[in-house]
Amino acid sequence: MEELKNKDALTDVKSMNLEELTEYVKTLGEKAFRAKQMYQWMHVKHVDSFDEMTNLSASFREKLKAECRLISLKKEEVQISKLDGTRKYLFVLEDGNVIESVLMKYKHGNSVCISSQVGCRMGCRFCASTLDGLVRGLRPAEMIDQIYQIGKDIGERISNVVVMGTGEPMDNFDNLLRFIELLTDENGLNISQRNLTVSTCGIVPKMKELADKKLQITLALSLHASNQQKRLELMPVANKYEIHDVVDACKYYFEKTGRRVTFEYSLVGGVNDTDEDVNELVQLLKGMNCHLNLIPVNPIKERDFVQPDTRIITGFKNKLEKSGMNVTVRREMGRDIDGACGQLRKKFMDTTNDAM
Ligand code: SAH
């Protein structure tokens, strides 16, 4: 415990932007260009310790070791799909918490799905990540290091990032913004904003705040229902933000950024997969320049939600298409490894807790 307390008292240099780091380095009595060197070690070369920063003087490195922490995630487990090469990673944080990230290999490049929080407090009924509630939000460095560690592990460039793992990014807003700044910085990994997607369950004020930043990132909205009543049954957050207000926030995002919003819709057998749902969806999203992504629900053992039959899924998609909607069914990746978001972490925690 003592050790943990000490860690939090140390300066998290990897979550700083170059400007902040420069100011900080000056307070340690070093020249400004040292910040640039450190930034390169952290965000281009992705080293895991101050000792590896070999162009800094030994005495400066000692000072850094005494005053700062260099956040670096430890790979606990990797599952590799034999079907499509998808990799699920379990990382351990410095305080012992574990998080999950996924690498998906596509023809157009490598995409990483990262977690934004340890656990989640949103309570969506079908989601494994929220079953044990929220522990804490991730620091910017903890978000970005998921990408760095995976890049190092596969020895290839990561071209796309989706914030769709465990956690609600809008519930960790300031750290999310800093993460985006670091990820898209030309002095770092330099990933284009257009290659980043942030998914939210629909925290309206934060969606608007993000829109006002006028970034070029893609916003994905977890809709999952065609009307307020059904959404309430699946997503407690609907108690706070009504479905039309959430859709309006998406329209606002498009107005401010010109970026087409993606709606995610988990298809649950017998719950939201009827013709009536098709009609209501078409009405709800009428006139919007958007994309609808249908995701056959990934069953979790704690709930009895099931995927609709393939025939129903195809029918649902075709009817939406006929109504002029832009719609795709998400291809399932890594079917043979612990499927749905949060299931690998949950399994790990359940087994380690049993053992104690
Ligand atoms: N909190 C954010 C991001 C994390 S969840 C959000 O709600 O968007 C990423 C996506 O996976 C969301 O659309 C979420 O609703 C969906 N999801 C979670 N569990 C799922 C499951 N068991 N089957 C299908 N989709 C699921």
Coordinates of C-alpha atoms and ligand atoms in Angstrom, one line a residue:
M1 CA 0.0 0.0 0.0
E2 CA 2.8 2.3 0.9
E3 CA 4.4 1.7 -2.4
L4 CA 1.1 2.5 -4.2
K5 CA 0.7 5.8 -2.4
N6 CA 4.2 6.7 -3.3
K7 CA 3.6 6.0 -7.0
D8 CA 0.6 8.4 -7.0
A9 CA 2.8 11.1 -5.6
L10 CA 5.2 10.8 -8.5
T11 CA 4.9 12.9 -11.6
D12 CA 3.3 11.1 -14.5
V13 CA 5.5 12.4 -17.3
K14 CA 4.0 10.2 -20.0
S15 CA 0.6 11.8 -19.7
M16 CA 2.1 15.3 -20.3
N17 CA 2.0 17.0 -23.7
L18 CA 5.3 18.4 -25.0
E19 CA 4.6 21.9 -23.7
E20 CA 3.9 20.7 -20.1
L21 CA 6.9 18.4 -20.2
T22 CA 9.1 21.2 -21.3
E23 CA 7.9 23.4 -18.4
Y24 CA 8.4 20.4 -16.0
V25 CA 11.9 19.6 -17.2
K26 CA 12.9 23.3 -16.7
T27 CA 11.7 23.1 -13.0
L28 CA 14.2 20.2 -12.6
G29 CA 16.9 22.6 -13.8
E30 CA 17.4 21.0 -17.3
K31 CA 17.3 22.6 -20.7
A32 CA 14.1 22.6 -22.7
F33 CA 15.5 20.3 -25.4
R34 CA 15.7 17.5 -22.9
A35 CA 11.9 17.4 -22.9
K36 CA 11.9 16.7 -26.6
Q37 CA 14.3 13.9 -26.1
M38 CA 12.2 12.4 -23.3
Y39 CA 9.1 12.8 -25.4
Q40 CA 10.8 10.8 -28.2
W41 CA 11.8 8.0 -25.9
M42 CA 8.3 7.7 -24.5
H43 CA 6.1 8.4 -27.6
V44 CA 8.3 7.3 -30.6
K45 CA 10.7 4.7 -29.2
H46 CA 8.2 3.5 -26.5
V47 CA 10.8 2.6 -23.9
D48 CA 9.7 1.2 -20.6
S49 CA 12.2 2.7 -18.2
F50 CA 14.2 6.0 -17.7
D51 CA 17.4 3.9 -17.8
E52 CA 16.8 3.3 -21.5
M53 CA 16.8 7.1 -22.2
T54 CA 20.5 6.9 -23.0
N55 CA 21.1 10.4 -24.3
L56 CA 20.1 11.9 -21.0
S57 CA 22.8 12.4 -18.4
A58 CA 23.0 9.7 -15.7
S59 CA 22.4 12.3 -13.0
F60 CA 19.2 13.6 -14.8
R61 CA 18.0 10.0 -15.1
E62 CA 18.5 9.5 -11.4
K63 CA 16.5 12.6 -10.7
L64 CA 13.7 11.4 -13.0
K65 CA 13.6 8.1 -11.2
A66 CA 13.3 9.8 -7.9
E67 CA 10.6 12.3 -8.9
C68 CA 8.6 10.6 -11.7
R69 CA 6.9 7.5 -12.9
L70 CA 7.1 6.1 -16.4
I71 CA 3.8 4.4 -16.8
S72 CA 4.2 1.1 -18.7
L73 CA 1.7 -1.7 -18.9
K74 CA 2.7 -5.3 -18.2
K75 CA 1.5 -8.0 -20.5
E76 CA -0.2 -10.6 -18.4
E77 CA -1.8 -12.8 -21.1
V78 CA -2.3 -12.8 -24.9
Q79 CA -4.9 -14.9 -26.6
I80 CA -4.5 -15.3 -30.4
S81 CA -7.3 -16.3 -32.6
K82 CA -6.6 -19.2 -35.0
L83 CA -9.4 -18.0 -37.2
D84 CA -8.3 -14.4 -38.1
G85 CA -5.2 -13.5 -36.0
T86 CA -7.2 -11.3 -33.6
R87 CA -5.3 -10.9 -30.4
K88 CA -6.7 -10.2 -26.9
Y89 CA -4.4 -8.7 -24.4
L90 CA -4.7 -8.6 -20.7
F91 CA -2.5 -5.9 -19.2
V92 CA -1.6 -5.3 -15.5
L93 CA -1.4 -1.6 -14.3
E94 CA 1.0 -0.4 -11.7
D95 CA -1.7 -0.6 -9.0
G96 CA -2.5 -4.2 -9.8
N97 CA -5.7 -3.6 -11.7
V98 CA -6.1 -5.4 -15.0
I99 CA -7.5 -4.1 -18.3
E100 CA -8.2 -5.6 -21.7
S101 CA -7.3 -4.5 -25.2
V102 CA -7.8 -6.1 -28.6
L103 CA -5.8 -6.1 -31.9
M104 CA -7.7 -6.7 -35.1
K105 CA -5.9 -7.3 -38.3
Y106 CA -7.6 -6.0 -41.4
K107 CA -6.5 -5.7 -45.0
H108 CA -6.3 -1.9 -44.6
G109 CA -4.2 -2.1 -41.5
N110 CA -3.9 -2.9 -37.8
S111 CA -6.7 -1.7 -35.5
V112 CA -6.5 -1.6 -31.7
C113 CA -9.5 -1.4 -29.4
I114 CA -8.5 0.1 -26.1
S115 CA -10.1 0.4 -22.6
S116 CA -10.7 3.8 -21.2
Q117 CA -11.6 2.8 -17.6
V118 CA -11.0 0.0 -15.2
G119 CA -14.6 -1.4 -15.1
C120 CA -17.6 0.8 -16.0
R121 CA -20.5 2.3 -14.1
M122 CA -23.0 2.6 -17.0
G123 CA -24.7 -0.8 -16.3
C124 CA -25.7 -1.8 -19.9
R125 CA -27.5 -5.0 -19.4
F126 CA -25.7 -7.1 -22.1
C127 CA -22.2 -5.9 -21.3
A128 CA -19.6 -7.9 -19.3
S129 CA -17.4 -4.9 -18.5
T130 CA -19.9 -3.3 -16.2
L131 CA -20.9 -6.2 -14.1
D132 CA -18.5 -5.3 -11.2
G133 CA -18.9 -1.5 -11.6
L134 CA -16.3 1.1 -12.0
V135 CA -12.9 1.0 -10.3
R136 CA -11.3 4.1 -11.8
G137 CA -10.7 6.0 -15.0
L138 CA -7.4 5.4 -16.9
R139 CA -4.7 8.0 -17.1
P140 CA -3.8 9.2 -20.6
A141 CA -0.6 7.3 -20.5
E142 CA -2.4 4.1 -19.5
M143 CA -4.7 4.5 -22.5
I144 CA -1.9 5.2 -25.0
D145 CA 0.4 2.5 -23.7
Q146 CA -2.1 -0.2 -24.7
I147 CA -1.3 0.8 -28.3
Y148 CA 2.4 1.2 -27.7
Q149 CA 2.7 -2.3 -26.1
I150 CA 0.7 -4.0 -28.8
G151 CA 2.7 -2.3 -31.5
K152 CA 5.9 -3.5 -29.9
D153 CA 4.5 -7.0 -29.5
I154 CA 3.6 -7.4 -33.1
G155 CA 6.4 -5.3 -34.5
E156 CA 4.0 -3.5 -36.9
R157 CA 2.5 -0.1 -37.1
I158 CA -0.9 0.5 -35.7
S159 CA -3.0 2.5 -38.1
N160 CA -6.5 2.7 -36.4
V161 CA -7.6 3.0 -32.9
V162 CA -11.1 2.5 -31.5
V163 CA -12.0 3.5 -27.9
M164 CA -14.6 0.7 -27.6
G165 CA -13.1 -1.5 -24.9
T166 CA -14.1 -1.5 -21.2
G167 CA -15.3 1.9 -19.8
E168 CA -17.2 4.9 -20.9
P169 CA -14.8 7.4 -22.5
M170 CA -17.1 10.4 -21.8
D171 CA -17.0 9.5 -18.1
N172 CA -13.2 10.1 -18.2
F173 CA -13.4 13.1 -20.5
D174 CA -10.3 15.2 -19.7
N175 CA -8.0 12.1 -19.8
L176 CA -9.6 11.1 -23.1
L177 CA -8.9 14.5 -24.6
R178 CA -5.3 14.3 -23.6
F179 CA -5.0 10.8 -24.9
I180 CA -6.3 12.0 -28.3
E181 CA -3.8 14.8 -28.2
L182 CA -0.9 12.5 -27.6
L183 CA -2.0 9.8 -30.1
T184 CA -2.4 12.3 -32.9
D185 CA 0.6 14.4 -32.1
E186 CA 3.1 14.6 -35.0
N187 CA 5.9 14.3 -32.5
G188 CA 4.4 10.9 -31.4
L189 CA 2.6 8.1 -33.1
N190 CA 1.0 10.7 -35.4
I191 CA -2.2 8.7 -36.0
S192 CA -4.7 10.8 -38.1
Q193 CA -7.8 11.9 -36.2
R194 CA -9.8 10.3 -38.9
N195 CA -8.4 6.9 -37.9
L196 CA -9.7 7.2 -34.4
T197 CA -13.2 6.3 -33.2
V198 CA -14.6 7.1 -29.8
S199 CA -17.7 5.1 -28.8
T200 CA -20.2 6.4 -26.1
C201 CA -23.4 5.1 -24.5
G202 CA -24.7 8.7 -24.9
I203 CA -23.6 11.2 -22.3
V204 CA -25.2 14.2 -24.0
P205 CA -23.3 17.2 -22.5
K206 CA -20.0 15.5 -23.1
M207 CA -20.9 14.6 -26.7
K208 CA -21.6 18.3 -27.3
E209 CA -18.4 19.4 -25.6
L210 CA -16.5 17.0 -27.8
A211 CA -18.3 18.4 -30.9
D212 CA -17.3 21.9 -29.9
K213 CA -13.6 20.8 -30.1
K214 CA -14.2 20.3 -33.8
L215 CA -11.9 17.3 -34.0
Q216 CA -12.0 15.0 -37.0
I217 CA -12.4 11.8 -35.0
T218 CA -15.4 9.5 -35.6
L219 CA -18.1 9.5 -32.9
A220 CA -19.9 6.2 -32.4
L221 CA -23.1 6.1 -30.5
S222 CA -24.3 2.9 -28.8
L223 CA -28.0 3.2 -29.7
H224 CA -29.1 -0.5 -29.3
A225 CA -32.9 0.3 -29.4
S226 CA -35.4 2.0 -31.7
N227 CA -37.3 3.8 -29.0
Q228 CA -36.9 5.2 -25.5
Q229 CA -38.8 2.5 -23.7
K230 CA -36.7 -0.4 -25.2
R231 CA -33.5 1.6 -24.7
L232 CA -34.3 2.0 -21.0
E233 CA -34.6 -1.8 -20.6
L234 CA -31.1 -2.3 -22.0
M235 CA -29.3 0.8 -20.9
P236 CA -29.8 2.6 -17.5
V237 CA -28.1 5.7 -18.9
A238 CA -31.3 6.3 -20.9
N239 CA -32.9 7.4 -17.6
K240 CA -30.7 10.4 -17.7
Y241 CA -30.7 11.2 -21.4
E242 CA -33.7 10.6 -23.6
I243 CA -33.2 8.9 -26.9
H244 CA -34.2 11.9 -29.0
D245 CA -31.8 14.1 -27.1
V246 CA -29.0 11.6 -27.7
V247 CA -29.8 11.5 -31.4
D248 CA -29.9 15.4 -31.5
A249 CA -26.4 15.4 -29.9
C250 CA -25.2 13.2 -32.8
K251 CA -26.8 15.7 -35.3
Y252 CA -24.9 18.5 -33.4
Y253 CA -21.7 16.5 -33.7
F254 CA -22.2 16.2 -37.5
E255 CA -23.0 20.0 -37.8
K256 CA -19.9 21.0 -35.9
T257 CA -17.4 18.5 -37.4
G258 CA -18.8 17.4 -40.7
R259 CA -18.0 13.8 -39.5
R260 CA -20.7 11.2 -40.2
V261 CA -21.7 9.5 -36.9
T262 CA -21.8 5.8 -36.5
F263 CA -24.7 4.2 -34.7
E264 CA -24.0 0.8 -33.0
Y265 CA -27.0 -1.5 -32.6
S266 CA -26.5 -4.8 -30.8
L267 CA -29.1 -7.1 -32.2
V268 CA -30.7 -9.1 -29.4
G269 CA -33.0 -12.0 -30.4
G270 CA -36.7 -11.3 -29.6
V271 CA -35.8 -7.9 -28.0
N272 CA -34.9 -5.4 -30.7
D273 CA -35.0 -7.3 -33.9
T274 CA -38.6 -6.9 -35.2
D275 CA -40.1 -5.1 -38.2
E276 CA -41.5 -2.5 -35.9
D277 CA -37.9 -1.8 -34.7
V278 CA -36.9 -1.3 -38.4
N279 CA -39.7 1.2 -38.9
E280 CA -39.0 3.1 -35.7
L281 CA -35.2 3.2 -36.4
V282 CA -35.9 4.6 -39.9
Q283 CA -38.1 7.3 -38.3
L284 CA -35.6 8.1 -35.6
L285 CA -32.6 8.5 -37.9
K286 CA -34.5 10.0 -40.8
G287 CA -32.5 12.6 -42.8
M288 CA -29.3 12.0 -41.0
N289 CA -26.0 11.4 -42.8
C290 CA -25.0 8.4 -40.7
H291 CA -23.9 4.8 -40.7
L292 CA -25.6 2.0 -38.8
N293 CA -23.5 -0.9 -37.6
L294 CA -25.5 -4.0 -36.5
I295 CA -23.7 -6.2 -34.0
P296 CA -25.2 -9.5 -33.3
V297 CA -25.1 -9.5 -29.4
N298 CA -22.2 -11.4 -27.9
P299 CA -23.9 -13.6 -25.3
I300 CA -22.4 -13.4 -21.7
K301 CA -23.0 -16.1 -19.2
E302 CA -24.4 -13.7 -16.6
R303 CA -27.4 -12.8 -18.9
D304 CA -29.7 -14.8 -21.1
F305 CA -29.5 -12.5 -24.2
V306 CA -29.2 -14.4 -27.5
Q307 CA -28.3 -13.6 -31.1
P308 CA -31.2 -13.6 -33.5
D309 CA -31.1 -16.2 -36.3
T310 CA -28.9 -15.3 -39.3
R311 CA -32.0 -15.1 -41.4
I312 CA -33.5 -12.4 -39.1
I313 CA -30.2 -10.5 -39.0
T314 CA -30.0 -10.4 -42.8
G315 CA -33.7 -9.5 -43.1
F316 CA -33.3 -6.7 -40.6
K317 CA -30.3 -5.3 -42.6
N318 CA -32.1 -5.6 -45.9
K319 CA -35.2 -3.8 -44.8
L320 CA -33.1 -0.9 -43.4
E321 CA -31.2 -0.7 -46.6
K322 CA -34.4 -0.6 -48.6
S323 CA -35.4 2.4 -46.6
G324 CA -32.2 4.1 -47.7
M325 CA -30.1 3.6 -44.6
N326 CA -26.4 3.1 -44.7
V327 CA -26.0 -0.2 -42.8
T328 CA -23.5 -3.0 -42.2
V329 CA -23.4 -6.1 -40.0
R330 CA -20.2 -6.2 -38.0
R331 CA -18.0 -9.1 -38.9
E332 CA -17.2 -11.0 -35.8
M333 CA -13.5 -11.2 -35.0
G334 CA -11.8 -13.7 -32.8
R335 CA -14.8 -15.9 -32.2
D336 CA -12.6 -18.6 -30.8
I337 CA -11.1 -16.4 -28.0
D338 CA -13.0 -14.9 -25.0
G339 CA -15.5 -13.1 -27.1
A340 CA -17.3 -10.0 -25.8
C341 CA -15.7 -7.0 -24.3
G342 CA -14.6 -7.5 -20.8
Q343 CA -15.0 -11.2 -20.7
L344 CA -11.3 -12.0 -20.6
R345 CA -10.7 -9.5 -17.8
K346 CA -13.8 -10.8 -15.9
K347 CA -12.6 -14.4 -16.2
F348 CA -9.1 -13.5 -15.0
M349 CA -10.5 -11.6 -12.0
D350 CA -13.0 -14.4 -11.1
T351 CA -10.3 -17.0 -11.1
T352 CA -7.7 -14.9 -9.2
N353 CA -10.4 -14.0 -6.6
D354 CA -11.4 -17.6 -6.3
A355 CA -7.8 -18.5 -5.6
M356 CA -7.5 -16.0 -2.7
Ligands
SAH1 N1 -19.0 2.8 -23.2 C1 -18.8 2.9 -24.6 C2 -17.7 2.1 -25.2 C3 -17.5 0.7 -24.7 S1 -18.5 -0.6 -25.3 C4 -20.1 2.6 -25.3 O1 -21.1 2.3 -24.6 O2 -20.2 2.8 -26.5 C5 -18.3 -0.8 -27.0 C6 -19.5 -1.3 -27.7 O3 -19.8 -2.7 -27.5 C7 -20.8 -0.6 -27.3 O4 -21.6 -0.3 -28.4 C8 -21.4 -1.6 -26.4 O5 -22.8 -1.4 -26.2 C9 -21.1 -2.9 -27.1 N2 -21.2 -4.1 -26.4 C10 -20.9 -4.4 -25.1 N3 -21.2 -5.6 -24.7 C11 -21.7 -6.2 -25.8 C12 -22.1 -7.5 -26.1 N4 -22.1 -8.5 -25.2 N5 -22.5 -7.8 -27.4 C13 -22.5 -6.9 -28.3 N6 -22.1 -5.6 -28.1 C14 -21.7 -5.3 -26.9

